[in-house]
Amino acid sequence: MYDDVHDLDYEQARLYALRQLKLLDTPPSESFDRITRLASKYFNMPIAAVSLTDADRQWFKSRVGVEHWEIPRFKACCAEVADESTVLVVPDMLESSTYRDSVLADSGIRFYAGAPLQTQDGYTLGAMCVLDTQPREISEDDIALLKDMAAMVMAQIELQHAVGRIDPLTGLPNRSQLAEDLDDMARDAFGRHHCALFTEVLDSSQVSTLNRVMGPTYVDELSRLAARGLQEVLGEEQKLYCVGLCQFVHLVEGCGDDELIDGALRLRETLLSLTLIREAPILVHPVVGATPVYLGENQPGDVLRTAHSACQDARLSEVGAGVYSQALDASHRRRFMLLADFRAALNAPDQLRLVYQPRIDMQTNACLGVEALLRWRHPQLGEVSPSEFIPLIENTPLARSLTAWVVYSAIAQAQAWHRQKLNIGMSLNVSACNLEEPDFAERLLAQVHEAGLPVSAIELELTETALIGQGRAAWQQLDSLIEAGIRIAIDDFGTGYSSLAYLQDIPAQVVKIDRSFIKGLDDTPRSRTLVESMLNMAHNLGYRVVAEGVETQQTYDYLESLGCNEAQGFLMSRPLEAVDFETWLAARTA
Ligand code: C2E
Ligand code: CA
Ligand code: CA
């Protein structure tokens, strides 16, 4: 069938083009059927079909007057149309040496006329054909009409293919197309080094602000203008993809990080200077992120993700352009993972636990209570520090469940100690957002009572900023807690940037001086002055003062000389598991 190597190559490329369109063996569709009906009617012939030439069969996407879906390719007239890419007319099959003994002739067909179904790239997929059971002649005009119908079929095929691959707003290929192209490129050049540049003209918060202020059509228009401007800068030859609102990607052949950054920066400069964007009554801050792509090794989804991640990092940096960093990405991913996994941790029996760090009365040397500190053993990541995961959770609805878990567990432990006649106060860390729960105080008090604990056994630690930056509802929660006899401690005192004048307004009984000040006591005179004045002021305002992070005897002695009430820190003990605390306490009182 194939004359030479060239023909074979063509046939392979042709089949590839056909398969790319994903038409073979798809169900009938009215958009094709109406063309075949029209053909049959117009030519007044019993049979019309849209026939696609697969490797060894003719498959009918649409047909009138034939029962079956496919016939063998061998000696099929449509196959000749596909091979020759020209119109084929067989006035009478019985007169044709080629087709006299074909499947078609055997089934009673005498006449055939077919026009090639040709893609824009010049591949003939098959034929638009009409057939009759009698020999016929066909005029030049009718042949022209058959060709028109073939063109209509092709338009339909290409349109259907484009839907879902073209961004309707900008007319640019979209991310499905990008994924497909990356796959195609990998087939041709597996492992070759390329680079994806991700340009984001507006970030999502700008998009939503603009949507709100100017309406969505404005942002659409901006995206269109940006697409045109970007294409202009890159040149018509460069394929540009639109992967989201005001988000574009293009691929360049491999280059090093420095070149990439240079390229990205130049691109950004040009974007900034585009008049079309200057016309917008807003400040547009385009950023460009670049990521290396090893064809076939990086999945298209990952390419988009890492390129966008580079883009987001670039937004945080001043230059506005950056190359994907695995380290930064890993930290984002870790944060995401922690956030995503915390809900499961709350329900797992063995991931979360509390440890307890003793607090010592400096006058009597007795342990009056402990601070409950949360620990998380992540199934994959191992121990995760609360200073890493709590700030993440605090901004989510899970903060409520986190504190609920801590309150429940700490009260259960306090109850156990109370039953053992151990007189140990329990200090709990609470986030600012917990005070916004309207039933926070009520629930806590109910649990304390139910456990048969004296209210005085419970203390809540809140940071200075949490206590000050609160609305009325939070103050009400605080008031009812204090009224019921729960103590409030100002945690991390001195680290908030609020004015000390506020101190007199905060409804609290205890001040915990942050360990950053305590740490410096041994060597820096400035720290001494600071701690001394904090202590004096807090005492003058009637607070009880706790020093956090006491690590040396020298610090301890100095704080004692200043009249500090309590000390907490590694010098006395690290945070301990409940049983270890009991042992520690027994050894101390023995
Ligand atoms: P924090 O409330 O200031 O807790 C004291 C932290 O200082 C604890 O860290 C403790 O292990 C550490 N520490 C105690 N003594 C010393 C010392 O002598 N030297 C040094 N270098 N460090 C000392 P941890 O347990 O890692 O907790 C970190 C932070 O996480 C806590 O700071 C608190 O803000 C938060 N957190 C812990 N548990 C909870 C909780 O149950 N709920 C809430 N909302 N936050 C919690
Ligand atoms: Ca604390
Ligand atoms: Ca603290």
XYZ file of C-alpha atoms and ligand atoms in Angstrom:
638
model
C 0.000 0.000 0.000
C 2.897 2.353 0.776
C 5.260 3.306 -1.974
C 8.180 4.354 0.139
C 9.339 5.397 3.570
C 7.802 8.806 3.137
C 4.373 7.292 2.709
C 4.855 5.221 5.804
C 5.827 8.299 7.805
C 2.826 10.141 6.471
C 0.528 7.283 7.393
C 1.903 7.198 10.938
C 1.491 10.936 11.376
C -1.973 10.745 9.827
C -3.072 8.027 12.221
C -1.633 9.994 15.112
C -3.589 13.096 14.050
C -6.726 10.993 13.796
C -6.299 9.459 17.235
C -5.529 12.851 18.771
C -8.979 13.991 17.764
C -10.421 11.155 19.838
C -13.304 10.613 17.457
C -12.984 6.913 16.736
C -15.650 4.759 18.378
C -17.497 7.694 19.854
C -21.302 7.654 19.856
C -23.270 9.260 16.990
C -23.780 12.970 17.210
C -26.477 15.090 15.655
C -23.995 17.691 14.437
C -22.555 15.129 11.997
C -25.790 13.280 11.319
C -27.472 16.367 9.966
C -24.726 16.747 7.372
C -25.025 13.122 6.199
C -28.814 13.418 6.046
C -28.435 16.541 3.976
C -25.989 14.827 1.616
C -28.222 11.808 1.096
C -31.198 14.015 0.446
C -29.437 16.477 -1.808
C -27.733 13.877 -3.997
C -30.786 11.707 -3.799
C -28.758 8.647 -2.899
C -29.680 5.997 -0.327
C -26.319 6.053 1.442
C -24.146 8.867 2.870
C -21.422 8.648 5.491
C -18.654 10.398 7.364
C -16.047 7.682 7.148
C -12.748 7.751 9.047
C -9.785 5.690 7.915
C -8.216 3.849 10.855
C -5.195 1.517 10.525
C -7.192 -1.359 9.094
C -10.827 -0.299 8.951
C -13.194 2.397 7.800
C -15.176 3.592 10.776
C -18.353 5.618 10.281
C -18.782 8.562 12.556
C -22.148 9.162 10.920
C -24.100 7.244 8.346
C -27.399 7.100 6.521
C -28.565 3.899 4.840
C -25.917 1.472 6.194
C -26.372 -0.830 9.128
C -22.806 -1.485 10.209
C -20.328 0.875 11.853
C -17.228 -0.242 10.027
C -15.906 -2.145 7.042
C -12.372 -3.408 6.355
C -9.987 -0.813 4.994
C -8.871 -3.162 2.266
C -10.470 -2.203 -1.051
C -12.628 0.444 0.588
C -13.077 3.487 -1.656
C -12.766 5.838 1.329
C -9.333 4.354 2.063
C -8.207 5.424 -1.387
C -9.469 8.950 -0.676
C -7.430 8.934 2.531
C -4.313 7.657 0.761
C -4.533 9.994 -2.209
C -6.119 13.006 -0.495
C -8.254 13.727 -3.554
C -11.862 13.322 -4.560
C -12.664 9.832 -5.795
C -15.603 9.046 -8.066
C -16.419 5.453 -9.045
C -19.360 5.695 -11.502
C -19.881 1.938 -11.588
C -18.062 -0.467 -9.310
C -18.682 -3.410 -11.595
C -16.746 -1.551 -14.292
C -13.797 -0.871 -11.947
C -10.971 -3.361 -11.884
C -10.076 -2.313 -8.322
C -13.496 -2.378 -6.724
C -15.349 -4.967 -8.761
C -14.700 -7.616 -6.104
C -14.752 -5.314 -3.052
C -16.910 -5.732 0.054
C -18.932 -2.752 -1.143
C -19.621 -4.181 -4.595
C -20.517 -7.506 -3.005
C -23.123 -5.788 -0.873
C -24.780 -4.282 -3.959
C -23.137 -0.854 -4.173
C -22.512 0.439 -7.691
C -21.705 4.129 -7.330
C -19.253 5.911 -5.028
C -18.198 9.563 -4.640
C -16.019 10.713 -1.735
C -14.305 13.978 -0.819
C -11.299 14.016 1.554
C -11.718 15.087 5.177
C -8.568 17.090 5.561
C -7.128 18.694 8.701
C -5.496 22.110 8.655
C -2.142 20.366 8.904
C -2.913 18.485 5.700
C -3.758 15.045 7.023
C -6.664 13.253 5.413
C -8.688 11.514 8.068
C -11.155 9.824 5.749
C -13.969 10.824 3.439
C -17.359 12.426 3.239
C -19.053 10.063 0.839
C -22.293 9.276 -0.946
C -23.136 5.861 -2.427
C -25.827 4.413 -4.637
C -26.993 0.980 -5.622
C -27.111 2.071 -9.269
C -24.381 3.362 -11.542
C -24.407 7.161 -11.878
C -22.631 10.211 -13.185
C -21.803 13.246 -11.017
C -21.370 16.850 -12.193
C -18.484 19.154 -11.335
C -20.910 21.328 -9.373
C -21.987 18.399 -7.267
C -18.394 17.436 -6.606
C -17.770 20.982 -5.403
C -20.770 20.614 -3.116
C -19.523 17.317 -1.731
C -16.207 19.022 -0.981
C -18.075 21.784 0.839
C -19.841 19.214 2.934
C -16.492 17.598 3.736
C -15.238 21.009 4.829
C -18.308 21.407 7.063
C -17.573 18.059 8.673
C -13.961 19.097 9.256
C -15.024 22.419 10.759
C -17.265 20.473 13.108
C -14.474 18.061 14.029
C -12.004 20.831 14.707
C -14.518 22.866 16.638
C -15.397 19.945 18.850
C -11.757 19.309 19.453
C -11.055 22.925 20.336
C -13.821 23.078 22.936
C -12.170 22.289 26.230
C -8.744 23.180 24.856
C -9.192 26.833 24.104
C -9.718 29.493 26.725
C -12.887 31.202 25.478
C -11.886 34.577 26.883
C -8.466 34.987 25.333
C -8.708 32.461 22.521
C -5.430 30.979 23.760
C -4.899 27.261 24.279
C -5.731 26.351 27.873
C -4.119 24.100 30.415
C -5.604 20.889 28.990
C -3.868 21.779 25.771
C -0.669 22.510 27.676
C -0.871 19.078 29.285
C -1.437 17.470 25.909
C 1.417 19.387 24.312
C 3.795 18.444 27.106
C 2.852 14.804 26.591
C 3.427 15.136 22.848
C 6.767 16.836 23.346
C 7.813 14.082 25.741
C 7.069 11.508 23.065
C 9.422 13.279 20.680
C 12.179 14.240 23.077
C 11.966 12.339 26.337
C 14.004 13.897 29.124
C 14.919 17.041 27.226
C 15.271 20.081 29.425
C 12.718 22.848 28.969
C 11.451 25.558 31.195
C 7.926 26.749 31.931
C 7.410 30.431 32.608
C 4.293 31.322 34.516
C 3.148 34.914 34.243
C 0.513 36.154 36.627
C -0.757 39.614 35.876
C -3.040 39.844 38.899
C -3.058 37.659 41.970
C -6.261 36.121 43.264
C -6.852 38.791 45.886
C -6.482 41.545 43.265
C -8.866 39.636 41.023
C -11.488 39.450 43.729
C -11.071 43.105 44.662
C -11.431 44.131 41.036
C -14.421 41.850 40.583
C -16.010 43.522 43.510
C -15.220 47.079 42.538
C -15.363 46.989 38.752
C -17.401 43.886 37.979
C -16.272 40.672 36.318
C -16.285 41.961 32.740
C -13.517 44.364 33.661
C -11.249 41.548 34.807
C -12.142 39.566 31.695
C -11.111 42.499 29.576
C -7.887 42.849 31.506
C -7.129 39.182 30.943
C -7.746 39.604 27.208
C -5.525 42.678 27.031
C -2.801 40.991 29.012
C -2.951 37.963 26.705
C -2.576 40.158 23.643
C 0.194 42.218 25.220
C 2.087 39.153 26.357
C 1.798 37.518 22.949
C 3.121 40.714 21.388
C 6.109 40.735 23.703
C 6.869 37.066 23.118
C 6.279 37.150 19.390
C 3.640 35.329 17.365
C 5.844 32.243 17.070
C 5.793 31.572 20.801
C 2.873 29.423 21.905
C 1.185 31.034 24.874
C -1.285 29.227 27.111
C -3.933 30.789 29.276
C -4.129 28.643 32.421
C -6.369 30.813 34.572
C -7.786 34.290 34.845
C -4.851 36.613 34.086
C -2.479 33.622 34.289
C -0.323 32.580 31.355
C 2.320 29.981 30.691
C 4.831 29.552 27.917
C 7.593 27.045 27.396
C 11.162 27.774 26.406
C 14.025 25.442 25.573
C 16.242 24.599 28.521
C 18.467 27.184 30.115
C 20.154 27.852 33.477
C 18.703 29.611 36.493
C 20.406 32.934 35.797
C 19.210 33.076 32.226
C 15.762 32.148 33.409
C 15.642 34.919 35.953
C 16.962 37.384 33.373
C 14.342 36.309 30.895
C 11.592 36.428 33.474
C 12.675 39.866 34.642
C 12.785 41.257 31.110
C 9.362 39.861 30.460
C 8.033 41.484 33.575
C 9.608 44.828 32.697
C 7.971 44.770 29.310
C 4.657 43.843 30.820
C 4.873 46.734 33.226
C 5.499 49.124 30.386
C 2.627 47.908 28.244
C 0.328 50.850 27.627
C -2.714 48.657 27.673
C -2.088 47.803 31.269
C -1.173 51.322 32.192
C -4.611 52.361 31.050
C -6.145 50.293 33.794
C -6.980 52.476 36.778
C -5.265 50.036 39.082
C -1.722 49.048 39.805
C -0.909 45.852 38.056
C 1.953 43.889 39.552
C 2.817 41.161 37.123
C 5.083 38.444 38.431
C 6.887 35.713 36.558
C 7.796 32.342 38.006
C 9.975 29.838 36.215
C 10.319 26.119 36.710
C 12.526 23.586 34.957
C 10.714 20.866 33.019
C 12.230 17.522 32.098
C 9.962 16.249 29.364
C 8.173 13.077 30.370
C 9.648 13.105 33.853
C 7.583 15.970 35.232
C 3.843 15.478 35.060
C 1.968 18.368 33.428
C 0.049 18.974 36.662
C 3.304 19.263 38.600
C 4.761 21.646 36.048
C 1.820 23.980 36.539
C 1.947 23.650 40.281
C 5.659 24.312 40.642
C 5.583 27.163 38.115
C 2.755 28.778 40.007
C 4.501 28.198 43.283
C 7.541 30.044 41.864
C 5.159 32.793 40.884
C 3.727 33.082 44.362
C 7.204 33.215 45.877
C 8.118 35.855 43.321
C 5.184 37.918 44.521
C 6.654 37.924 48.010
C 10.089 38.941 46.798
C 10.846 42.425 45.635
C 12.093 41.557 42.183
C 8.833 39.999 41.079
C 10.465 37.104 39.281
C 11.804 33.856 40.596
C 12.762 30.296 39.903
C 10.981 27.438 41.610
C 12.666 26.528 44.848
C 12.282 23.042 46.150
C 13.065 24.127 49.692
C 10.431 26.851 49.760
C 7.964 24.574 48.085
C 8.656 21.849 50.598
C 7.898 24.223 53.439
C 4.613 25.268 51.824
C 3.755 21.659 51.267
C 4.604 20.816 54.837
C 2.371 23.607 56.088
C -0.392 22.400 53.836
C 0.071 18.837 54.980
C -0.069 19.862 58.637
C -3.243 21.807 58.052
C -4.810 19.016 56.069
C -3.896 16.331 58.589
C -4.818 18.061 61.800
C -8.475 17.083 61.715
C -7.488 13.428 61.575
C -5.066 14.008 64.445
C -7.920 15.300 66.609
C -9.774 12.034 66.101
C -6.821 9.680 66.257
C -6.182 7.976 69.583
C -2.404 8.364 69.532
C -1.358 11.530 67.715
C -2.052 14.330 70.176
C -1.079 14.427 73.827
C -0.394 16.926 76.552
C 2.841 17.356 78.445
C 3.115 19.338 81.633
C 5.764 21.814 82.710
C 5.968 22.635 86.438
C 5.735 26.143 87.820
C 7.570 26.863 91.060
C 6.624 29.324 93.774
C 9.852 31.227 94.443
C 8.993 31.975 98.042
C 8.057 28.503 99.225
C 9.892 26.506 96.547
C 6.703 24.463 96.068
C 5.277 23.385 92.762
C 1.912 25.093 92.568
C 0.877 24.047 89.149
C 1.793 23.067 85.619
C 1.368 24.498 82.153
C -0.238 22.036 79.748
C 1.575 22.017 76.406
C 0.280 20.275 73.336
C 2.338 17.689 71.451
C 1.604 16.173 68.037
C 3.225 13.034 66.720
C 2.407 13.088 63.021
C 2.247 9.607 61.460
C 4.706 10.565 58.687
C 6.500 13.669 59.938
C 7.082 12.569 63.512
C 7.007 15.103 66.349
C 5.813 18.509 65.177
C 6.374 21.509 67.421
C 3.295 23.394 68.583
C 4.970 26.645 67.552
C 4.857 25.288 64.012
C 1.330 23.914 63.801
C -0.652 26.031 66.229
C -0.211 29.320 64.333
C -1.484 27.502 61.214
C -4.521 26.049 62.950
C -5.313 29.262 64.769
C -6.569 30.845 61.577
C -8.957 28.042 60.768
C -12.227 26.704 62.179
C -10.173 23.851 63.665
C -8.872 26.199 66.376
C -12.107 25.611 68.236
C -11.678 21.843 68.195
C -8.007 22.131 69.103
C -8.742 24.074 72.269
C -11.727 21.866 73.026
C -9.388 18.863 72.845
C -6.830 20.546 75.123
C -9.467 21.663 77.625
C -11.028 18.209 77.763
C -7.709 16.396 78.190
C -6.245 18.862 80.681
C -9.360 18.819 82.837
C -9.350 15.020 82.815
C -5.721 15.062 84.004
C -6.413 17.732 86.610
C -9.302 15.627 87.861
C -7.060 12.560 88.132
C -4.503 14.507 90.181
C -7.238 16.043 92.286
C -8.480 12.537 93.125
C -4.927 11.568 94.107
C -5.034 14.543 96.491
C -2.335 16.334 94.552
C -2.951 20.027 94.708
C -1.803 21.010 91.248
C -3.079 24.032 89.293
C -3.572 23.588 85.565
C -2.639 26.353 83.167
C -4.031 26.142 79.617
C -3.050 28.010 76.492
C -5.991 29.527 74.681
C -6.050 31.306 71.317
C -7.605 34.679 70.755
C -10.198 33.204 68.445
C -11.487 30.899 71.191
C -12.874 33.921 73.003
C -15.061 34.545 69.986
C -16.949 31.322 70.617
C -20.099 32.600 72.344
C -20.335 29.579 74.641
C -16.642 29.244 75.449
C -16.847 30.298 79.111
C -20.048 28.387 79.704
C -18.657 25.120 78.309
C -15.371 25.432 80.181
C -17.067 26.133 83.492
C -19.486 23.269 83.004
C -16.595 20.873 82.442
C -14.709 22.132 85.483
C -17.770 21.638 87.677
C -18.543 18.258 86.251
C -15.008 17.129 87.002
C -15.522 18.225 90.606
C -12.581 20.624 90.398
C -12.315 23.922 92.238
C -12.445 26.754 89.699
C -9.275 28.159 91.193
C -7.390 25.128 89.863
C -7.725 26.382 86.278
C -5.820 29.237 84.675
C -6.027 30.391 81.059
C -3.000 31.849 79.259
C -3.694 34.368 76.523
C -1.192 36.573 74.768
C -1.175 40.297 75.290
C -2.212 40.908 71.685
C -5.022 38.388 71.969
C -6.309 40.116 75.078
C -6.142 43.628 73.685
C -7.309 43.149 70.146
C -10.669 41.803 71.192
C -14.208 42.894 70.574
C -17.065 43.177 73.056
C -18.105 39.548 72.773
C -14.639 38.408 73.854
C -14.610 40.769 76.822
C -17.892 39.264 77.927
C -16.398 35.783 77.812
C -13.426 36.998 79.860
C -15.661 38.731 82.372
C -17.785 35.666 82.974
C -14.676 33.503 83.375
C -13.121 35.875 85.888
C -16.387 36.292 87.711
C -16.600 32.526 88.094
C -13.100 32.501 89.585
C -10.932 31.333 86.640
C -7.562 33.053 86.554
C -6.292 34.742 83.398
C -2.580 35.037 82.646
C -1.004 37.348 80.090
C 1.315 35.041 78.150
C 4.544 36.079 76.395
C 4.393 39.418 78.143
C 6.587 42.090 76.531
C 6.517 40.671 73.016
C 3.296 42.365 71.933
C 3.763 45.794 70.495
C 0.885 47.248 72.463
C 1.401 50.170 74.769
C 2.112 49.315 78.356
C -0.674 51.712 79.263
C -3.108 49.001 78.232
C -1.892 46.771 80.992
C -4.165 48.402 83.517
C -7.209 47.650 81.365
C -6.561 43.973 80.836
C -8.701 41.840 83.102
C -5.991 39.408 84.187
C -4.318 38.351 87.420
C -1.031 36.907 86.196
C 1.726 38.195 83.933
C 4.154 35.726 82.352
C 7.302 37.537 81.263
C 8.399 36.142 77.918
C 11.428 33.916 77.900
C 13.234 36.108 75.377
C 13.767 38.646 78.164
C 14.657 36.042 80.768
C 17.241 34.453 78.478
C 19.346 37.611 78.398
C 19.377 38.183 82.141
C 22.737 36.537 82.786
C 24.721 38.600 80.307
C 22.916 41.742 79.212
C 22.403 44.600 81.643
C 19.690 45.955 79.370
C 17.617 42.831 79.900
C 18.013 43.249 83.626
C 16.655 46.768 83.475
C 13.793 45.674 81.281
C 12.810 42.724 83.441
C 13.175 44.766 86.600
C 10.850 47.486 85.351
C 8.335 44.986 83.969
C 8.261 43.260 87.326
C 7.838 46.494 89.249
C 5.108 47.758 87.033
C 3.223 44.463 87.038
C 3.473 44.256 90.820
C 2.309 47.844 91.198
C -0.722 47.021 89.110
C -1.440 44.049 91.347
C -0.382 41.203 89.054
C 1.309 38.026 90.098
C 4.474 37.601 87.996
C 5.785 34.389 86.440
C 9.159 34.210 84.682
C 9.223 31.839 81.681
C 12.278 30.075 80.329
C 14.429 30.031 83.451
C 17.435 27.953 82.458
C 20.192 28.785 84.961
C 20.525 29.054 88.712
C 21.956 32.546 88.261
C 18.801 33.696 86.492
C 16.703 32.042 89.144
C 18.558 33.768 91.970
C 18.377 37.122 90.301
C 14.608 36.811 89.699
C 14.165 35.737 93.301
C 16.030 38.828 94.464
C 13.631 40.965 92.427
C 10.651 39.397 94.153
C 9.360 37.472 91.148
C 6.537 35.198 92.276
C 6.957 32.085 90.161
C 9.460 30.525 87.812
C 9.063 28.053 84.978
C 11.855 26.661 82.849
C 14.280 23.906 81.968
C 16.254 24.578 85.186
C 13.413 23.094 87.224
C 12.047 20.771 84.581
C 11.299 20.335 80.917
C 7.675 19.671 79.991
C 6.920 16.120 81.210
C 4.500 13.310 80.449
C 1.884 13.038 83.229
C 3.467 9.981 84.881
C 6.938 11.524 84.720
C 5.587 14.656 86.332
C 4.192 12.564 89.172
C 7.601 10.968 89.692
C 9.303 14.358 89.488
C 6.901 15.789 92.048
C 7.278 12.855 94.415
C 11.080 13.139 94.309
C 10.826 16.829 95.051
C 8.522 16.551 98.038
C 10.209 13.502 99.483
P 4.362 29.163 75.424
O 2.949 29.264 75.846
O 5.217 30.355 75.633
O 4.950 27.888 76.106
C 6.207 27.832 76.659
C 7.177 27.259 75.692
O 8.480 27.469 76.174
C 7.023 25.755 75.537
O 7.335 25.435 74.214
C 8.110 25.237 76.493
O 8.564 23.947 76.150
C 9.185 26.254 76.284
N 10.079 26.367 77.427
C 9.778 26.195 78.723
N 10.860 26.395 79.493
C 11.873 26.702 78.684
C 13.262 27.026 78.881
O 13.772 27.060 79.988
N 14.009 27.297 77.792
C 13.475 27.277 76.549
N 14.265 27.548 75.513
N 12.174 26.979 76.307
C 11.375 26.693 77.381
P 6.427 24.510 73.372
O 5.849 23.434 74.211
O 7.205 24.140 72.166
O 5.232 25.428 72.961
C 5.414 26.489 72.086
C 4.207 27.352 72.030
O 3.101 26.673 71.429
C 3.676 27.767 73.385
O 4.440 28.821 73.860
C 2.278 28.156 73.052
O 2.234 29.439 72.489
C 1.925 27.168 71.991
N 1.154 26.080 72.596
C 1.597 24.945 73.188
N 0.582 24.199 73.598
C -0.553 24.889 73.294
C -1.952 24.647 73.465
O -2.382 23.640 74.037
N -2.816 25.579 72.962
C -2.383 26.720 72.379
N -3.298 27.597 71.921
N -1.089 26.979 72.207
C -0.180 26.079 72.655
Ca 1.899 29.619 77.594
Ca 4.844 31.972 76.932
